[in-house]
Short mmCIF file of C-alpha atoms in Angstrom, two decimals:
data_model
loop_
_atom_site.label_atom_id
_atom_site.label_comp_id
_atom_site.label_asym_id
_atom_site.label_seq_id
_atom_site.Cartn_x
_atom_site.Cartn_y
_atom_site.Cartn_z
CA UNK A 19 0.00 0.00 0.00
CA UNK A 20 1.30 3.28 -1.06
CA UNK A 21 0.96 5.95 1.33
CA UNK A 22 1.21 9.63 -0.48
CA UNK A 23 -0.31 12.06 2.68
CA UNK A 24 1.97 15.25 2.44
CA UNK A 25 1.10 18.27 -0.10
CA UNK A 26 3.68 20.17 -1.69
CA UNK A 27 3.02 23.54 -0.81
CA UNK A 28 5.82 26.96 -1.01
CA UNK A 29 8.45 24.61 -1.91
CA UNK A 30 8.49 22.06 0.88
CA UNK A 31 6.60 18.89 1.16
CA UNK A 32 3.62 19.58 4.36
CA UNK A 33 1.23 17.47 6.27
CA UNK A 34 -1.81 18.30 5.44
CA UNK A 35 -3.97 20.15 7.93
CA UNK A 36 -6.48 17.05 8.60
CA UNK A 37 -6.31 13.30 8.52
CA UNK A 38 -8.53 13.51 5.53
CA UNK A 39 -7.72 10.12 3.91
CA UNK A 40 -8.78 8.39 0.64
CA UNK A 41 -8.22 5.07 -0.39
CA UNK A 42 -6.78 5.15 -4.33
CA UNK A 43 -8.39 1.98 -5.86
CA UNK A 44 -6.72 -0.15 -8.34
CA UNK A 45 -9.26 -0.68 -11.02
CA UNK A 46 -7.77 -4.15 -11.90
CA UNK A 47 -8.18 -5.77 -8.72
CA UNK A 48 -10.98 -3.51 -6.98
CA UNK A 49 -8.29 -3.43 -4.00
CA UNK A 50 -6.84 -0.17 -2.59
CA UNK A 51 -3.45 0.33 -3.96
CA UNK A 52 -2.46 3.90 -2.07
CA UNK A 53 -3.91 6.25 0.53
CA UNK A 54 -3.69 9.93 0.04
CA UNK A 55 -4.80 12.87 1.94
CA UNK A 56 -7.53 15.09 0.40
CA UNK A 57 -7.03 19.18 1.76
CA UNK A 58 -9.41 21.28 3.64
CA UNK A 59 -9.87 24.89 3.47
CA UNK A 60 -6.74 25.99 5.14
CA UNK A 61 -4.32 23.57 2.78
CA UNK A 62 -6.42 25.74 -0.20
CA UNK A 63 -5.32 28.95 1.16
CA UNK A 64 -1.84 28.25 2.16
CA UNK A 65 -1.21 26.92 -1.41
CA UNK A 66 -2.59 29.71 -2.83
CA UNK A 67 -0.90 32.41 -0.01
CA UNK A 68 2.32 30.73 -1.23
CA UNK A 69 1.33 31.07 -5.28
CA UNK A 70 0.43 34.72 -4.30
CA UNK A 71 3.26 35.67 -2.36
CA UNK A 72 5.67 34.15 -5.67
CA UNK A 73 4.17 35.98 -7.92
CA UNK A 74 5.61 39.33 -8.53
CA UNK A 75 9.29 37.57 -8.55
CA UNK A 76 8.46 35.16 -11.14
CA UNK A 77 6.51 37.19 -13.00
CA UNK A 78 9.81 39.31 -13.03
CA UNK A 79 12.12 36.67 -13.82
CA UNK A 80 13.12 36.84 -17.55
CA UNK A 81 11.59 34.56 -19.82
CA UNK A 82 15.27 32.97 -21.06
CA UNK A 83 15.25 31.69 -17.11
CA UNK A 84 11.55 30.27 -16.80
CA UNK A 85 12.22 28.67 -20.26
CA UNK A 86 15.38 27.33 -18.64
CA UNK A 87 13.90 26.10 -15.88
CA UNK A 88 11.30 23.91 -17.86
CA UNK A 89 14.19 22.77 -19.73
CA UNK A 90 16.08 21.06 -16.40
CA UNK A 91 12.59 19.55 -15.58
CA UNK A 92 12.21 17.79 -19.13
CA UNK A 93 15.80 16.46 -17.95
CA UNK A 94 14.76 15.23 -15.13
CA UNK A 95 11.49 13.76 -16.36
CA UNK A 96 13.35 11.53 -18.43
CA UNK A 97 14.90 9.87 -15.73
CA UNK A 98 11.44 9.35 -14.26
CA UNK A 99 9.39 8.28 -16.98
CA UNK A 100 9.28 4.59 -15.61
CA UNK A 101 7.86 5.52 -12.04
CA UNK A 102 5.45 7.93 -13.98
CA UNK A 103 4.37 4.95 -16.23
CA UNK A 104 4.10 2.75 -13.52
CA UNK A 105 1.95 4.88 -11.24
CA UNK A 106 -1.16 5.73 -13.75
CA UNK A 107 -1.37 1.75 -14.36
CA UNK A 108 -1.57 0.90 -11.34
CA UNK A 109 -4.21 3.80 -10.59
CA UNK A 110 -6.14 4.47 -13.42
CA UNK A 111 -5.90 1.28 -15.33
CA UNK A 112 -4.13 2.34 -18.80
CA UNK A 113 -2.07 -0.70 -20.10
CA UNK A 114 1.28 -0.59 -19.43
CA UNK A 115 2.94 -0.55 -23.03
CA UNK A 116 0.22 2.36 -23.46
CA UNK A 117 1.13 4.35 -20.02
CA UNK A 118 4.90 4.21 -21.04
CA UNK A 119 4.10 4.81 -24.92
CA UNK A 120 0.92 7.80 -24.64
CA UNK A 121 0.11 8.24 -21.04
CA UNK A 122 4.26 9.40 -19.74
CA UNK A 123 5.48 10.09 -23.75
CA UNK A 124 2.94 12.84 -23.93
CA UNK A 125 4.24 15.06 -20.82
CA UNK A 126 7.74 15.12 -22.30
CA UNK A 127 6.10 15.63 -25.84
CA UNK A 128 4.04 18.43 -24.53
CA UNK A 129 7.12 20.46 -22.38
CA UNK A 130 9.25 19.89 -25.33
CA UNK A 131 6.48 22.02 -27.31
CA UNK A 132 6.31 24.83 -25.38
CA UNK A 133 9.82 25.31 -24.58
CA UNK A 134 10.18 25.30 -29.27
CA UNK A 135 6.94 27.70 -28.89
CA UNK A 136 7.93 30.07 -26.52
CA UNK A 137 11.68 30.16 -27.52
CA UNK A 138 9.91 32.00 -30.98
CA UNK A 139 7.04 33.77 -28.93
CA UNK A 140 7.99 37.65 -28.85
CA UNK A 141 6.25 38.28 -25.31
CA UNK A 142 7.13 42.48 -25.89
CA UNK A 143 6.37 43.66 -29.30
CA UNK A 144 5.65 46.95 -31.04
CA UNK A 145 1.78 46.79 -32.30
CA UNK A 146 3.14 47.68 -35.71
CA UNK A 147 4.97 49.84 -38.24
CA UNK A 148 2.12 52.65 -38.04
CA UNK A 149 2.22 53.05 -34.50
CA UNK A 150 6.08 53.11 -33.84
CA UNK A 151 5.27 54.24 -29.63
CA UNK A 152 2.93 51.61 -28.98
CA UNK A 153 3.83 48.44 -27.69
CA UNK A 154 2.10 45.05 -26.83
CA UNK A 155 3.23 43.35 -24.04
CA UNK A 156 1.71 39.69 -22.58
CA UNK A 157 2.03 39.39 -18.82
CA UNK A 158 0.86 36.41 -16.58
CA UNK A 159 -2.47 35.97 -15.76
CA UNK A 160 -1.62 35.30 -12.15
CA UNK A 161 -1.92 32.78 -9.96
CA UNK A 162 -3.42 30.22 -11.54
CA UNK A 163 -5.68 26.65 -10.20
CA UNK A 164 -4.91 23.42 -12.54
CA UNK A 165 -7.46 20.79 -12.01
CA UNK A 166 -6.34 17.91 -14.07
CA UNK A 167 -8.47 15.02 -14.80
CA UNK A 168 -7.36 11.16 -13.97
CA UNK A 169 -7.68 9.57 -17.55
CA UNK A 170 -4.89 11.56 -19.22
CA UNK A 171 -3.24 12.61 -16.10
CA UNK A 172 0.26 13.27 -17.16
CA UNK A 173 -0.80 15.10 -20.78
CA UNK A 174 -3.33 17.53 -18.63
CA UNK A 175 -0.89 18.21 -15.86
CA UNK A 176 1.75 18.86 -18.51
CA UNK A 177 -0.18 21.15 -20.77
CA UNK A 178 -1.33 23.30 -18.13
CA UNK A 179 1.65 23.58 -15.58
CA UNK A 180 4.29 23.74 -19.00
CA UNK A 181 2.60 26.89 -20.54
CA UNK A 182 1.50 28.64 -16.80
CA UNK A 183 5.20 27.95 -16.08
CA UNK A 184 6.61 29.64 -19.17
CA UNK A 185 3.76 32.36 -18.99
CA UNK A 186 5.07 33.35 -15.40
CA UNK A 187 1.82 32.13 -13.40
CA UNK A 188 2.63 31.09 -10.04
CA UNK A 189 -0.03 27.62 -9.48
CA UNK A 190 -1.67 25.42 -7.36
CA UNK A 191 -2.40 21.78 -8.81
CA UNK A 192 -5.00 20.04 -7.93
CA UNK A 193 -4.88 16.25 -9.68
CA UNK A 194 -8.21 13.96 -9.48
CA UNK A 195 -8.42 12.33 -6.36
CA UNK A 196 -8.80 8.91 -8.64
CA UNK A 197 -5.02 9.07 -9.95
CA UNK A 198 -3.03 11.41 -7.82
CA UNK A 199 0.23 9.42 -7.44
CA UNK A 200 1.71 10.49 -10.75
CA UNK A 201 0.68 14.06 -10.15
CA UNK A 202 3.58 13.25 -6.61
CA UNK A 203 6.18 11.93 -8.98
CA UNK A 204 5.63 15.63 -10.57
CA UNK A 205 5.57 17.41 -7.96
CA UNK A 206 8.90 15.96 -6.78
CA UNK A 207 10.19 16.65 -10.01
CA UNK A 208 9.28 20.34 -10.06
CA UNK A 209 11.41 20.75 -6.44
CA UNK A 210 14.32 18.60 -8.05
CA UNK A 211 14.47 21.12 -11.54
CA UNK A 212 14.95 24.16 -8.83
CA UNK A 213 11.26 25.93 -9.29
CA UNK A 214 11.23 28.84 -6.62
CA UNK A 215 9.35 27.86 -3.51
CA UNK A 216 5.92 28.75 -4.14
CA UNK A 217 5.60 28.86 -7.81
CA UNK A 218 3.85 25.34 -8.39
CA UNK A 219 2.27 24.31 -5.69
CA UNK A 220 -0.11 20.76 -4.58
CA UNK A 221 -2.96 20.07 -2.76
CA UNK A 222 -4.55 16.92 -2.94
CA UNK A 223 -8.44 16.78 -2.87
CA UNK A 224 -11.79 16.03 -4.92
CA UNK A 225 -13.63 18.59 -6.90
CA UNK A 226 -16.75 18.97 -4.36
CA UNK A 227 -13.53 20.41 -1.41
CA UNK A 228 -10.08 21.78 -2.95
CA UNK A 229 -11.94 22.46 -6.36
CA UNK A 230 -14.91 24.48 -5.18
CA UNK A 231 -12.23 26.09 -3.12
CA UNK A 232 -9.84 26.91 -5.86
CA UNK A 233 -12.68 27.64 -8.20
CA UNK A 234 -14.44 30.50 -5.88
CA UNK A 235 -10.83 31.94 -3.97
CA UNK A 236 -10.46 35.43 -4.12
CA UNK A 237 -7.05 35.29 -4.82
CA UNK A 238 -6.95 32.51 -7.59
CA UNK A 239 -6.65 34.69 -10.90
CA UNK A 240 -7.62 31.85 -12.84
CA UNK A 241 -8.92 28.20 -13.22
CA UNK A 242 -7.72 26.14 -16.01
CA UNK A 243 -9.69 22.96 -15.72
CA UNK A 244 -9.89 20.01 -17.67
CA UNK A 245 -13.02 16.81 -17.40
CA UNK A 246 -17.18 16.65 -17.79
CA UNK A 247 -19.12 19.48 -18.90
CA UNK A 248 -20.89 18.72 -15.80
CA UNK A 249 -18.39 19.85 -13.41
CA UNK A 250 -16.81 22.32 -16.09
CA UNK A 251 -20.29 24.44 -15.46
CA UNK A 252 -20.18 24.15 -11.81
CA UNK A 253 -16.57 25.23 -12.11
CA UNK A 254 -17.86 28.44 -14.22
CA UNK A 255 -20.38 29.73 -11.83
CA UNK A 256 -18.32 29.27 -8.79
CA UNK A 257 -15.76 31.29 -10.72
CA UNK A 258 -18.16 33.83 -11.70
CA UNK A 259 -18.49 36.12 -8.85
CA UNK A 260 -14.55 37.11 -8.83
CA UNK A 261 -14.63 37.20 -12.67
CA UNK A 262 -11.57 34.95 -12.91
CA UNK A 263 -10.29 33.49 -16.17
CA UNK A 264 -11.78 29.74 -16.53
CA UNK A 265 -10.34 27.84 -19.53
CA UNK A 266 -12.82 24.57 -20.00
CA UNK A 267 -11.25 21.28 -21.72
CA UNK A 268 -14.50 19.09 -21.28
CA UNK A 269 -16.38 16.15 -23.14
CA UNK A 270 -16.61 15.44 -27.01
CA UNK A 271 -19.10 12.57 -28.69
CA UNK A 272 -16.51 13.35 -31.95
CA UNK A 273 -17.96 12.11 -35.13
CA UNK A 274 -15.97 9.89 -37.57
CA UNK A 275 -17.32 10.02 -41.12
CA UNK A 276 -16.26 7.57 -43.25
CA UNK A 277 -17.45 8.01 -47.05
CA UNK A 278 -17.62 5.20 -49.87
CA UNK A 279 -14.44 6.18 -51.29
CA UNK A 280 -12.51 5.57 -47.64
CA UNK A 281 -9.35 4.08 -47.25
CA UNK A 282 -9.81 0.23 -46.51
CA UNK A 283 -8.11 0.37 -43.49
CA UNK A 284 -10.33 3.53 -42.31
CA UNK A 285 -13.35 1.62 -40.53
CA UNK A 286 -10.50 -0.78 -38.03
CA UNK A 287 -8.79 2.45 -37.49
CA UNK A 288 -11.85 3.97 -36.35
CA UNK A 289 -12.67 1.23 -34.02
CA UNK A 290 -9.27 0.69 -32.55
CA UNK A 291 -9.01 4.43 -31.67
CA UNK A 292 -12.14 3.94 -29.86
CA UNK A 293 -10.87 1.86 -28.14
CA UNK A 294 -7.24 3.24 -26.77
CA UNK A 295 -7.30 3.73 -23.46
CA UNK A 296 -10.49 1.80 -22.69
CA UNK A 297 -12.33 4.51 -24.44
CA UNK A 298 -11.48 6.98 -22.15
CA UNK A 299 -10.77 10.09 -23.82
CA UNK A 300 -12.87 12.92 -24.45
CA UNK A 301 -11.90 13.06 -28.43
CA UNK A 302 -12.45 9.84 -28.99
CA UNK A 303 -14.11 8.95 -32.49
CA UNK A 304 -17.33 7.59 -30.40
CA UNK A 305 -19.73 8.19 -33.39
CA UNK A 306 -18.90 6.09 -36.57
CA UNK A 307 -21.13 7.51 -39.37
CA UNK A 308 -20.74 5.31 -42.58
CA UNK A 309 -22.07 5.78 -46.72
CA UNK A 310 -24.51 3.57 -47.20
CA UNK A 311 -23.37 1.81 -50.20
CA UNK A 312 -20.04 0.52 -47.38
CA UNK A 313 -22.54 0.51 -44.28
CA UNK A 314 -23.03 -3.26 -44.34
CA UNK A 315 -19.38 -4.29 -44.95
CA UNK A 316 -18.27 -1.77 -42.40
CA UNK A 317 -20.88 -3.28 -39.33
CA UNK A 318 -18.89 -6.11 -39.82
CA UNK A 319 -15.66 -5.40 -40.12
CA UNK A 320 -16.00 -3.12 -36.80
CA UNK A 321 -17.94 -6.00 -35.14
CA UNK A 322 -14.72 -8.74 -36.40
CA UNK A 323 -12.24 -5.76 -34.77
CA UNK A 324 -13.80 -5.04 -31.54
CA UNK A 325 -13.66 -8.69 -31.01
CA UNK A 326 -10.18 -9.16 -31.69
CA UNK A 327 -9.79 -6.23 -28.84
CA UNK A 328 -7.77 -7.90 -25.74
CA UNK A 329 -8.82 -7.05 -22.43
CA UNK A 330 -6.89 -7.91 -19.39
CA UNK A 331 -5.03 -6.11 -16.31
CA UNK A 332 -3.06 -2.54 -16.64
CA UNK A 333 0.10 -3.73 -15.27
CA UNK A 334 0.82 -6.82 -17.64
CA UNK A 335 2.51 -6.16 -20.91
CA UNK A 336 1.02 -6.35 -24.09
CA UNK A 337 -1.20 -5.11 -26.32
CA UNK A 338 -5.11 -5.19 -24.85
CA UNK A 339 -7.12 -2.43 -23.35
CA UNK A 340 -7.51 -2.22 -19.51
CA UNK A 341 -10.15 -1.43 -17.09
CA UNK A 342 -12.18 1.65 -16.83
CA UNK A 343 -10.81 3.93 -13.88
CA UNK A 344 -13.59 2.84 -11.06
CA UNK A 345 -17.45 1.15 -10.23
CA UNK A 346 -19.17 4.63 -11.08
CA UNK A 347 -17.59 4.74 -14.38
CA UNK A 348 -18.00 0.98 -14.79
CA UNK A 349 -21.94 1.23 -13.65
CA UNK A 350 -22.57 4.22 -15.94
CA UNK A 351 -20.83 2.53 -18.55
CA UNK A 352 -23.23 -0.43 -18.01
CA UNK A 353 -26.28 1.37 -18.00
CA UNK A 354 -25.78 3.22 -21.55
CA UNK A 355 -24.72 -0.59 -22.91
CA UNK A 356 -28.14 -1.42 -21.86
CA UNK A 357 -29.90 1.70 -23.09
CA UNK A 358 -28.45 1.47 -26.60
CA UNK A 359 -30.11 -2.19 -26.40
CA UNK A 360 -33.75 -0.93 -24.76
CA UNK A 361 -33.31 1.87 -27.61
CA UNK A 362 -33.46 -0.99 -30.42
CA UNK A 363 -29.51 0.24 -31.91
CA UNK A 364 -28.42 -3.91 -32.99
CA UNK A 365 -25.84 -4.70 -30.62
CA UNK A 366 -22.92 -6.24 -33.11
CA UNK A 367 -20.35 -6.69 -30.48
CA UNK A 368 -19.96 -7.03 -26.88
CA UNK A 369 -22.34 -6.01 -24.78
CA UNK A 370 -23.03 -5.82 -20.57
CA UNK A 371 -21.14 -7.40 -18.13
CA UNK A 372 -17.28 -8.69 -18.19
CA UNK A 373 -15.38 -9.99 -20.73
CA UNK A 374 -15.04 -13.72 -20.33
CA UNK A 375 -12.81 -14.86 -17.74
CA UNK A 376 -12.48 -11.68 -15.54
CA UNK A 377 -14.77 -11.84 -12.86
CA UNK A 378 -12.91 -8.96 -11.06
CA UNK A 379 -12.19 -5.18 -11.86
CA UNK A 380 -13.55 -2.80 -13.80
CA UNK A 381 -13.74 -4.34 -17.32
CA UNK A 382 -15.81 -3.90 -20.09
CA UNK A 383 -16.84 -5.74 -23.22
CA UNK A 384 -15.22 -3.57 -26.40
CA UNK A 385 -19.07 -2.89 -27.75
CA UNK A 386 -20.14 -2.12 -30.99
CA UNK A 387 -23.98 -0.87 -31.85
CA UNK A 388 -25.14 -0.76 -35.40
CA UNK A 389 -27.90 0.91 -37.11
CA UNK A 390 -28.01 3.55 -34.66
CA UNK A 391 -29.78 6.78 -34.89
CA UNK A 392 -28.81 10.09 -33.90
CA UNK A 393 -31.30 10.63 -31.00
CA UNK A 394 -30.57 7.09 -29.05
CA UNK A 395 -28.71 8.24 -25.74
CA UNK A 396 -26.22 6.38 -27.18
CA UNK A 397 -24.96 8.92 -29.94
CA UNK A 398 -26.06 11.89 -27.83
CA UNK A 399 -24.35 10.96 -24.26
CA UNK A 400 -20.47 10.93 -23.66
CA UNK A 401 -20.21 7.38 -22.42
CA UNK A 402 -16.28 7.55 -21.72
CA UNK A 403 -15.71 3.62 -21.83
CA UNK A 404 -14.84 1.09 -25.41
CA UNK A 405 -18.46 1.90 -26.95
CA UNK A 406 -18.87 2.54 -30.46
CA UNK A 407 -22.03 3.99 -31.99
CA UNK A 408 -22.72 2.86 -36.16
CA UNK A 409 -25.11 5.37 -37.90
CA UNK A 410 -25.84 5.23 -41.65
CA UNK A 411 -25.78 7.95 -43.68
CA UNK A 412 -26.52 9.05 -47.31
CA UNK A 413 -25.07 12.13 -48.62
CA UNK A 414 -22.31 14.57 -47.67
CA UNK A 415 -25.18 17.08 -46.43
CA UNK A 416 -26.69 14.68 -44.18
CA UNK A 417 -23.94 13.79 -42.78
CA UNK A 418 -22.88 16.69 -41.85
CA UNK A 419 -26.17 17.88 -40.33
CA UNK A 420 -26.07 13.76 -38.23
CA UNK A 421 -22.05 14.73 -36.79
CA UNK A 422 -23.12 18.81 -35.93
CA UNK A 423 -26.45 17.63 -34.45
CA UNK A 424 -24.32 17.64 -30.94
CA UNK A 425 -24.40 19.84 -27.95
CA UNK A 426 -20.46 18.79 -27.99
CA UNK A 427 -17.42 20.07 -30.41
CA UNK A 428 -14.10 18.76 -29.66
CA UNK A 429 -13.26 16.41 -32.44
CA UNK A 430 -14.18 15.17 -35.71
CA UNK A 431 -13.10 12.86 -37.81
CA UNK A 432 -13.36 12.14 -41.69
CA UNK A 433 -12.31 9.52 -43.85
CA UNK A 434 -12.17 10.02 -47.72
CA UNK A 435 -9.92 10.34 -50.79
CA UNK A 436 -11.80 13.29 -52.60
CA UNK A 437 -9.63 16.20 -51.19
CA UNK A 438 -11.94 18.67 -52.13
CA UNK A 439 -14.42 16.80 -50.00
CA UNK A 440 -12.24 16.42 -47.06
CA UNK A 441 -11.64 20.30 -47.28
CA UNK A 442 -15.02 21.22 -47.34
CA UNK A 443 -15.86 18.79 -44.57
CA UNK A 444 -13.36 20.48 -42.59
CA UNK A 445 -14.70 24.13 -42.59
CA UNK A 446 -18.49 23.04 -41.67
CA UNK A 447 -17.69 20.62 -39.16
CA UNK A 448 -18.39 22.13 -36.12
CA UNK A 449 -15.32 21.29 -33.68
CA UNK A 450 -12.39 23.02 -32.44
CA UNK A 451 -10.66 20.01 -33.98
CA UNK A 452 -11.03 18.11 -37.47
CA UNK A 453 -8.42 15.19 -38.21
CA UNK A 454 -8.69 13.49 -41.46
CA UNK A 455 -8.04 9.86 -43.28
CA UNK A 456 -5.69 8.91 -40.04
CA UNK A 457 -3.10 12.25 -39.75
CA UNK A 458 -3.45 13.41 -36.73
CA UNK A 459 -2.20 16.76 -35.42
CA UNK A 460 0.79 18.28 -35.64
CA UNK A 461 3.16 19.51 -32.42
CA UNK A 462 2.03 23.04 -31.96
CA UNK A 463 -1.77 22.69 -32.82
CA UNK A 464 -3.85 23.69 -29.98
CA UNK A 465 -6.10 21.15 -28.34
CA UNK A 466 -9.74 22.25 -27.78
CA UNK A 467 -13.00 22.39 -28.38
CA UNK A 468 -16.42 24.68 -28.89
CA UNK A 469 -20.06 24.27 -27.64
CA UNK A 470 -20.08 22.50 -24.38
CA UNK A 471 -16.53 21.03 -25.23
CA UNK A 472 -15.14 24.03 -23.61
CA UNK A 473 -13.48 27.34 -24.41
CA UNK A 474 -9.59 26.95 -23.87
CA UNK A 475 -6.85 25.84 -26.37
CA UNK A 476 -4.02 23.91 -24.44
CA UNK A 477 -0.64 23.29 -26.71
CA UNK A 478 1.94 25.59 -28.37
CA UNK A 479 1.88 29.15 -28.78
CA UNK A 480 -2.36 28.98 -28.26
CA UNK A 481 -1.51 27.21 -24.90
CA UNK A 482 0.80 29.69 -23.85
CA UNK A 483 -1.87 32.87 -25.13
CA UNK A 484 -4.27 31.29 -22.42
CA UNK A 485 -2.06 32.15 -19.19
CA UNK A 486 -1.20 35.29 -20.73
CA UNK A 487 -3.07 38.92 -20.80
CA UNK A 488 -2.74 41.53 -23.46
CA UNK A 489 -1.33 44.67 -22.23
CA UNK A 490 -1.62 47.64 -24.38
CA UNK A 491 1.07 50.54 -24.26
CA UNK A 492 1.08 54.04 -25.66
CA UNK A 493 3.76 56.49 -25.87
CA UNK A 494 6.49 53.88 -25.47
CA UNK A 495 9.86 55.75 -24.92
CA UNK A 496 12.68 54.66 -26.49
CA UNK A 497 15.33 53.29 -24.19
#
């Protein structure tokens, strides 16, 4: 049992103020695997007191040195990588080869980033040739609360602490209760790479305690949150009455539209990025809408590749799909499964209950539903486990009007070989994100959505832009 009870708070690790405890559950087993402290009120303000009291040296501290500084922790999170790997396994069930590969890769992928974007990023610049004594300058926001989610942990906490670093916030983190052990590996690699006491801070607790906290403090400048829409709105309106910043990263039910003319391989690519990470991710491709004239032949080739999905325990090695990160999501999970059948969608592939031969943990059955239609809760609920929801469609404008007809707009997806199609798919689509035929995103693209997928942009230069505010100067003097 791993025991994880101080918080990190102005540069020193300290007991929290109350024996608070939580048991961490390892979704594989259903057996506690580590017991952490969750803060109270006072842990809130002394993290944020610290953040406060930080801020007017970092925010003075030349760029060159806070880039530097994120430099020495990339260094040092390469020599962690393993123990980072190892902890969201055991905690929030990704696979092993996955939580080495995605889960850890993507924090060094995402520091890397910022350090290329804000080595270019002129943070003082005139306004422009016509206005030779006015000058834009982008400050820090200020202290800013992270509150990371647990099924990316390591790419959230990344994104957000990377870019507030850089930017010149001072911060308080706040990881989900569910997988807070990697967010401790972080933490103790932010003290190694030298960060001034009080500039990142940690508090451990759940969103009803340290995130109301964070979310309504006086002195937090602003919240830059990442999970459900659900908690995303609570998070605005507790926010509201300071008029801090809130930057939303919430849910997506991303529609993948795959026309006649698709790449042969486009329908099992589809499926098997449902799948990744036990369906966990808000931009997963959770809506398949197929051209008719391919519908039938695609049913069953997503139907043959969900059932070649493995599933078995995060920390074996392999290639399979683990368990969803606890009994809520597990029951919810469940309960849709059995909608989608009440609803009449044809279940093709899996379906309630455990795969065969795991009586214990939190696993689902990869599930496939054909013949769908886009007002089953099914295609209009974020289900956040390995379901995949078929729909038919006939022409381009329908289905565009079947993957818009969402309150969500995160991702999209869209499989053809007509260019000019792909293109004009791309500008309707309704998203903050649009990958096509399998290429993915470049480093540098921002990360976000519109609608009830939030407001914020995490990644690159638009990453950095969020922890930053626009000052406008006239009558610069020349120095």
């Amino acid at each position: 049992m791993i025991e994880k009870r101080d918080f990190y708070i102005n540069g020193q690790w300290t007991a929290p103020s109350a024996a608070n405890d939580f048991e961490v559950i390892n979704p594989s087993t259903e057996e506690p695997c580590a017991v952490i402290s969750l803060g109270a009120q006072v842990d809130t303000d002394a993290a944020v007191a610290a953040a406060r009291s930080a801020l007017p040296g970092w925010m003075a501290t030349p760029v060159a040195d806070r880039i530097a500084l994120v430099e020495k922790l990339v260094e040092i999170y390469q020599t962690r990588t393993e123990d980072l790997a190892q902890a969201m396994s055991l905690e929030m069930g990704a696979p092993l080869d996955l939580s080495r590969s995605a889960q850890s890769g993507a924090g060094m992928y995402h520091l890397q980033n910022f350090i290329r974007a804000a080595k270019a990023f002129q943070f003082d610049r005139p306004l422009g040739d016509h206005a030779p004594n006015d000058r834009i300058i982008f400050e820090a926001v200020g202290v800013a609360a992270l509150i990371t989610p647990w099924n990316w942990p390591m790419n959230q906490i990344t994104l957000k602490v990377g870019a507030a670093a850089i930017a010149g916030c001072t911060m308080v983190l706040k990881p989900s209760e569910q997988s807070p052990l990697n967010a401790m590996i972080f933490a103790e690699m932010m003290d190694e790479a030298g960060f001034p006491p009080g500039v990142f801070n940690l508090v451990n607790g759940d969103g009803v305690g340290v995130g109301s906290q964070l979310s309504s403090h006086p002195d937090v400048d602003m919240v830059s949150f990442t999970g459900s829409t659900r908690a995303g709105t609570a998070i605005s309106r507790a926010a509201a009455d300071t008029l801090k910043k809130v930057h939303l990263e919430l849910g997506g039910k991303g529609a993948n539209v795959i026309f006649a003319d698709a790449d042969e391989k486009a329908v099992k690519r589809g499926v098997l990025h449902m799948m990744q990470n036990t369906g966990q991710s808000c931009n997963a491709p959770s809506r398949m809408l197929v051209q008719r004239p391919i519908y039938d032949r695609a049913v069953e080739t997503a139907a043959t590749v969900a059932n070649m999905v493995k599933v078995g325990p995060a920390l074996e090695e392999g290639r399979h799909i683990g368990p969803v990160v606890n009994e809520v999501q597990w029951t919810k999970i469940q309960d849709l499964i059995q909608k989608g059948i009440d609803e009449g969608a044809r279940l093709v592939a899996g379906g309630t209950g455990r795969p065969e031969g795991l009586n214990k943990g939190f696993y689902v059955r990869p599930t496939v539903f054909a013949d769908a239609n886009n007002q089953m809760t099914i295609a209009r609920e974020e289900i956040f486990g390995p379901v995949l929801t078929m729909i038919p469609f006939d022409t381009e404008e329908e289905a565009v009007e079947i993957a818009n007809d969402t309150p969500y707009g995160l991702t999209n997806y869209v499989q053809t070989q007509d260019g000019a199609r792909a293109n004009r798919m791309a500008r309707v689509l309704r998203s903050g994100m649009v990958e096509m035929n399998g290429q993915s995103r470049s480093a540098g693209s921002p990360f976000g959505g519109m609608k009830q997928s939030g407001n914020g942009r995490e990644g690159g230069v638009w990453g950095l832009e969020d922890f930053l505010e626009v000052k406008a100067v006239g009558g610069w003097a020349a120095e």
